[in-house]
């Protein structure tokens, strides 16, 4: 007689799907706090923080998006849920986030690092005053980042509610 496994494979994949979401997007919810604290404590450290945020985008978020997509495709196929709104929404959101991260945020983060480096260097030993390019890029990246965080929250809600 064959023993029934305590956990089905799709449940392991579901756990990995959820873990990938937490790892990929968790840090993004802390960015406003990090930026606020560093801006007040030591504006000269902002270029390093921008580098860290860009590295998270490239090394954590983008691979996480790929994992979320692969696990989600498996789950939707295994559970025959392709016609469900929450699956279609989730698929759309993960594609949008991946595209926005790669095509929009990544290049702007790189430009923000360069602008911040220039502004800090131009200040010499004096107080740092960031220029209009820096401020514009912060607004662009922050605004899109907030929208993407909202999409993540909505997607979690839709997934949990199975709408």
PDB file of C-alpha atoms in Angstrom:
ATOM      1  CA  UNK A   1       0.000   0.000   0.000  1.00  0.00           C
ATOM      2  CA  UNK A   2       1.348   3.425  -0.991  1.00  0.00           C
ATOM      3  CA  UNK A   3       1.482   6.160   1.605  1.00  0.00           C
ATOM      4  CA  UNK A   4      -0.123   9.488   0.784  1.00  0.00           C
ATOM      5  CA  UNK A   5       2.378  12.330   0.996  1.00  0.00           C
ATOM      6  CA  UNK A   6       1.763  14.792   3.815  1.00  0.00           C
ATOM      7  CA  UNK A   7       2.124  17.678   1.370  1.00  0.00           C
ATOM      8  CA  UNK A   8       1.204  17.724  -2.312  1.00  0.00           C
ATOM      9  CA  UNK A   9       3.796  19.026  -4.776  1.00  0.00           C
ATOM     10  CA  UNK A  10       1.558  21.920  -5.844  1.00  0.00           C
ATOM     11  CA  UNK A  11       1.442  23.049  -2.200  1.00  0.00           C
ATOM     12  CA  UNK A  12       5.238  23.222  -2.169  1.00  0.00           C
ATOM     13  CA  UNK A  13       5.115  25.268  -5.381  1.00  0.00           C
ATOM     14  CA  UNK A  14       2.466  27.528  -3.843  1.00  0.00           C
ATOM     15  CA  UNK A  15       4.720  28.118  -0.840  1.00  0.00           C
ATOM     16  CA  UNK A  16       7.648  28.887  -3.171  1.00  0.00           C
ATOM     17  CA  UNK A  17       5.407  31.280  -5.141  1.00  0.00           C
ATOM     18  CA  UNK A  18       4.506  33.170  -1.949  1.00  0.00           C
ATOM     19  CA  UNK A  19       8.121  33.158  -0.723  1.00  0.00           C
ATOM     20  CA  UNK A  20       9.250  34.575  -4.080  1.00  0.00           C
ATOM     21  CA  UNK A  21       6.738  37.433  -3.736  1.00  0.00           C
ATOM     22  CA  UNK A  22       7.928  38.241  -0.210  1.00  0.00           C
ATOM     23  CA  UNK A  23      11.602  38.166  -1.201  1.00  0.00           C
ATOM     24  CA  UNK A  24      11.150  40.054  -4.493  1.00  0.00           C
ATOM     25  CA  UNK A  25       8.958  42.875  -3.257  1.00  0.00           C
ATOM     26  CA  UNK A  26       9.320  43.011   0.525  1.00  0.00           C
ATOM     27  CA  UNK A  27      12.212  45.453   0.554  1.00  0.00           C
ATOM     28  CA  UNK A  28      10.451  47.885  -1.770  1.00  0.00           C
ATOM     29  CA  UNK A  29       7.966  48.761   0.959  1.00  0.00           C
ATOM     30  CA  UNK A  30      10.853  49.963   3.152  1.00  0.00           C
ATOM     31  CA  UNK A  31      12.453  52.208   0.493  1.00  0.00           C
ATOM     32  CA  UNK A  32      10.612  55.392   1.574  1.00  0.00           C
ATOM     33  CA  UNK A  33      11.795  54.920   5.171  1.00  0.00           C
ATOM     34  CA  UNK A  34      15.393  54.222   4.103  1.00  0.00           C
ATOM     35  CA  UNK A  35      15.431  57.213   1.768  1.00  0.00           C
ATOM     36  CA  UNK A  36      13.971  59.532   4.403  1.00  0.00           C
ATOM     37  CA  UNK A  37      16.392  58.475   7.123  1.00  0.00           C
ATOM     38  CA  UNK A  38      19.500  58.630   4.900  1.00  0.00           C
ATOM     39  CA  UNK A  39      18.457  61.976   3.379  1.00  0.00           C
ATOM     40  CA  UNK A  40      18.211  63.528   6.849  1.00  0.00           C
ATOM     41  CA  UNK A  41      21.184  61.751   8.433  1.00  0.00           C
ATOM     42  CA  UNK A  42      23.767  61.958   5.641  1.00  0.00           C
ATOM     43  CA  UNK A  43      22.781  63.144   2.148  1.00  0.00           C
ATOM     44  CA  UNK A  44      26.278  62.221   0.945  1.00  0.00           C
ATOM     45  CA  UNK A  45      25.319  58.571   1.479  1.00  0.00           C
ATOM     46  CA  UNK A  46      22.413  58.750  -0.983  1.00  0.00           C
ATOM     47  CA  UNK A  47      24.452  57.604  -4.013  1.00  0.00           C
ATOM     48  CA  UNK A  48      25.411  54.439  -2.104  1.00  0.00           C
ATOM     49  CA  UNK A  49      21.780  53.866  -1.135  1.00  0.00           C
ATOM     50  CA  UNK A  50      20.709  54.364  -4.758  1.00  0.00           C
ATOM     51  CA  UNK A  51      23.319  51.778  -5.795  1.00  0.00           C
ATOM     52  CA  UNK A  52      21.904  49.340  -3.237  1.00  0.00           C
ATOM     53  CA  UNK A  53      18.340  49.911  -4.457  1.00  0.00           C
ATOM     54  CA  UNK A  54      19.459  49.376  -8.055  1.00  0.00           C
ATOM     55  CA  UNK A  55      21.280  46.178  -7.049  1.00  0.00           C
ATOM     56  CA  UNK A  56      18.128  44.924  -5.312  1.00  0.00           C
ATOM     57  CA  UNK A  57      16.201  45.624  -8.504  1.00  0.00           C
ATOM     58  CA  UNK A  58      18.669  43.693 -10.654  1.00  0.00           C
ATOM     59  CA  UNK A  59      19.626  40.858  -8.288  1.00  0.00           C
ATOM     60  CA  UNK A  60      16.491  40.310  -6.202  1.00  0.00           C
ATOM     61  CA  UNK A  61      13.393  41.748  -7.875  1.00  0.00           C
ATOM     62  CA  UNK A  62      14.054  40.629 -11.459  1.00  0.00           C
ATOM     63  CA  UNK A  63      14.964  37.013 -10.568  1.00  0.00           C
ATOM     64  CA  UNK A  64      12.022  37.028  -8.151  1.00  0.00           C
ATOM     65  CA  UNK A  65       9.683  38.137 -10.924  1.00  0.00           C
ATOM     66  CA  UNK A  66      10.920  35.224 -13.048  1.00  0.00           C
ATOM     67  CA  UNK A  67      10.344  32.761 -10.190  1.00  0.00           C
ATOM     68  CA  UNK A  68       6.876  34.196  -9.474  1.00  0.00           C
ATOM     69  CA  UNK A  69       5.977  33.805 -13.150  1.00  0.00           C
ATOM     70  CA  UNK A  70       7.230  30.212 -13.409  1.00  0.00           C
ATOM     71  CA  UNK A  71       5.549  29.102 -10.164  1.00  0.00           C
ATOM     72  CA  UNK A  72       2.340  30.939 -11.100  1.00  0.00           C
ATOM     73  CA  UNK A  73       2.194  29.280 -14.519  1.00  0.00           C
ATOM     74  CA  UNK A  74       2.648  25.874 -12.909  1.00  0.00           C
ATOM     75  CA  UNK A  75      -0.078  26.547 -10.329  1.00  0.00           C
ATOM     76  CA  UNK A  76      -2.579  27.918 -12.856  1.00  0.00           C
ATOM     77  CA  UNK A  77      -1.974  24.940 -15.141  1.00  0.00           C
ATOM     78  CA  UNK A  78      -2.013  22.284 -12.421  1.00  0.00           C
ATOM     79  CA  UNK A  79      -5.146  23.681 -10.777  1.00  0.00           C
ATOM     80  CA  UNK A  80      -6.864  24.564 -14.093  1.00  0.00           C
ATOM     81  CA  UNK A  81      -7.353  28.193 -13.074  1.00  0.00           C
ATOM     82  CA  UNK A  82      -6.378  30.044 -16.255  1.00  0.00           C
ATOM     83  CA  UNK A  83      -9.897  31.460 -16.656  1.00  0.00           C
ATOM     84  CA  UNK A  84      -9.942  32.923 -13.131  1.00  0.00           C
ATOM     85  CA  UNK A  85      -9.633  36.692 -12.853  1.00  0.00           C
ATOM     86  CA  UNK A  86      -7.001  36.530 -10.099  1.00  0.00           C
ATOM     87  CA  UNK A  87      -4.741  34.397 -12.309  1.00  0.00           C
ATOM     88  CA  UNK A  88      -5.114  36.685 -15.331  1.00  0.00           C
ATOM     89  CA  UNK A  89      -4.597  39.753 -13.129  1.00  0.00           C
ATOM     90  CA  UNK A  90      -1.512  38.213 -11.502  1.00  0.00           C
ATOM     91  CA  UNK A  91      -0.026  37.246 -14.858  1.00  0.00           C
ATOM     92  CA  UNK A  92      -0.600  40.745 -16.191  1.00  0.00           C
ATOM     93  CA  UNK A  93       0.888  42.391 -13.110  1.00  0.00           C
ATOM     94  CA  UNK A  94       4.019  40.235 -13.060  1.00  0.00           C
ATOM     95  CA  UNK A  95       4.622  40.988 -16.749  1.00  0.00           C
ATOM     96  CA  UNK A  96       4.048  44.719 -16.218  1.00  0.00           C
ATOM     97  CA  UNK A  97       6.331  44.827 -13.167  1.00  0.00           C
ATOM     98  CA  UNK A  98       9.075  42.949 -14.991  1.00  0.00           C
ATOM     99  CA  UNK A  99       8.816  45.247 -18.003  1.00  0.00           C
ATOM    100  CA  UNK A 100       8.707  48.428 -15.907  1.00  0.00           C
ATOM    101  CA  UNK A 101      11.653  47.301 -13.772  1.00  0.00           C
ATOM    102  CA  UNK A 102      13.758  46.469 -16.811  1.00  0.00           C
ATOM    103  CA  UNK A 103      12.795  49.165 -19.291  1.00  0.00           C
ATOM    104  CA  UNK A 104      11.834  52.130 -17.093  1.00  0.00           C
ATOM    105  CA  UNK A 105      13.142  51.942 -13.526  1.00  0.00           C
ATOM    106  CA  UNK A 106      16.537  50.353 -14.199  1.00  0.00           C
ATOM    107  CA  UNK A 107      17.751  53.079 -16.575  1.00  0.00           C
ATOM    108  CA  UNK A 108      16.386  55.845 -14.339  1.00  0.00           C
ATOM    109  CA  UNK A 109      18.009  54.341 -11.261  1.00  0.00           C
ATOM    110  CA  UNK A 110      21.321  54.350 -13.119  1.00  0.00           C
ATOM    111  CA  UNK A 111      20.837  58.013 -14.105  1.00  0.00           C
ATOM    112  CA  UNK A 112      19.879  58.844 -10.505  1.00  0.00           C
ATOM    113  CA  UNK A 113      23.121  57.316  -9.232  1.00  0.00           C
ATOM    114  CA  UNK A 114      25.106  59.389 -11.735  1.00  0.00           C
ATOM    115  CA  UNK A 115      23.225  62.613 -10.916  1.00  0.00           C
ATOM    116  CA  UNK A 116      23.636  62.090  -7.163  1.00  0.00           C
ATOM    117  CA  UNK A 117      27.349  61.350  -7.586  1.00  0.00           C
ATOM    118  CA  UNK A 118      27.767  64.596  -9.578  1.00  0.00           C
ATOM    119  CA  UNK A 119      25.836  66.666  -7.031  1.00  0.00           C
ATOM    120  CA  UNK A 120      27.809  65.266  -4.087  1.00  0.00           C
ATOM    121  CA  UNK A 121      31.126  65.829  -5.903  1.00  0.00           C
ATOM    122  CA  UNK A 122      30.105  69.384  -6.829  1.00  0.00           C
ATOM    123  CA  UNK A 123      29.397  70.174  -3.171  1.00  0.00           C
ATOM    124  CA  UNK A 124      32.998  69.506  -2.204  1.00  0.00           C
ATOM    125  CA  UNK A 125      33.256  69.767   1.558  1.00  0.00           C
ATOM    126  CA  UNK A 126      30.142  71.948   1.763  1.00  0.00           C
ATOM    127  CA  UNK A 127      26.545  70.943   2.217  1.00  0.00           C
ATOM    128  CA  UNK A 128      25.019  68.928  -0.609  1.00  0.00           C
ATOM    129  CA  UNK A 129      22.344  70.506  -2.735  1.00  0.00           C
ATOM    130  CA  UNK A 130      20.768  68.094  -5.182  1.00  0.00           C
ATOM    131  CA  UNK A 131      19.879  69.410  -8.613  1.00  0.00           C
ATOM    132  CA  UNK A 132      16.684  69.332 -10.621  1.00  0.00           C
ATOM    133  CA  UNK A 133      17.681  66.159 -12.503  1.00  0.00           C
ATOM    134  CA  UNK A 134      18.134  64.314  -9.192  1.00  0.00           C
ATOM    135  CA  UNK A 135      14.856  65.602  -7.796  1.00  0.00           C
ATOM    136  CA  UNK A 136      12.950  64.773 -10.987  1.00  0.00           C
ATOM    137  CA  UNK A 137      14.325  61.230 -11.081  1.00  0.00           C
ATOM    138  CA  UNK A 138      13.473  60.704  -7.395  1.00  0.00           C
ATOM    139  CA  UNK A 139       9.871  61.742  -8.126  1.00  0.00           C
ATOM    140  CA  UNK A 140       9.639  59.537 -11.227  1.00  0.00           C
ATOM    141  CA  UNK A 141      11.107  56.464  -9.564  1.00  0.00           C
ATOM    142  CA  UNK A 142       9.190  57.013  -6.333  1.00  0.00           C
ATOM    143  CA  UNK A 143       5.877  57.503  -8.098  1.00  0.00           C
ATOM    144  CA  UNK A 144       6.212  54.410 -10.255  1.00  0.00           C
ATOM    145  CA  UNK A 145       7.539  52.433  -7.282  1.00  0.00           C
ATOM    146  CA  UNK A 146       4.465  53.377  -5.254  1.00  0.00           C
ATOM    147  CA  UNK A 147       2.171  52.276  -8.094  1.00  0.00           C
ATOM    148  CA  UNK A 148       4.013  48.966  -8.357  1.00  0.00           C
ATOM    149  CA  UNK A 149       3.751  48.416  -4.593  1.00  0.00           C
ATOM    150  CA  UNK A 150       0.012  49.080  -4.868  1.00  0.00           C
ATOM    151  CA  UNK A 151      -0.207  46.523  -7.689  1.00  0.00           C
ATOM    152  CA  UNK A 152       1.551  43.970  -5.478  1.00  0.00           C
ATOM    153  CA  UNK A 153      -0.877  44.626  -2.612  1.00  0.00           C
ATOM    154  CA  UNK A 154      -3.914  44.399  -4.912  1.00  0.00           C
ATOM    155  CA  UNK A 155      -2.587  41.196  -6.438  1.00  0.00           C
ATOM    156  CA  UNK A 156      -2.123  39.630  -3.009  1.00  0.00           C
ATOM    157  CA  UNK A 157      -5.693  40.585  -2.161  1.00  0.00           C
ATOM    158  CA  UNK A 158      -7.065  39.146  -5.414  1.00  0.00           C
ATOM    159  CA  UNK A 159      -5.062  35.945  -4.939  1.00  0.00           C
ATOM    160  CA  UNK A 160      -6.258  35.459  -1.369  1.00  0.00           C
ATOM    161  CA  UNK A 161      -9.867  36.341  -2.189  1.00  0.00           C
ATOM    162  CA  UNK A 162      -9.792  34.213  -5.376  1.00  0.00           C
ATOM    163  CA  UNK A 163     -11.690  36.899  -7.244  1.00  0.00           C
TER     164      UNK A 163
END
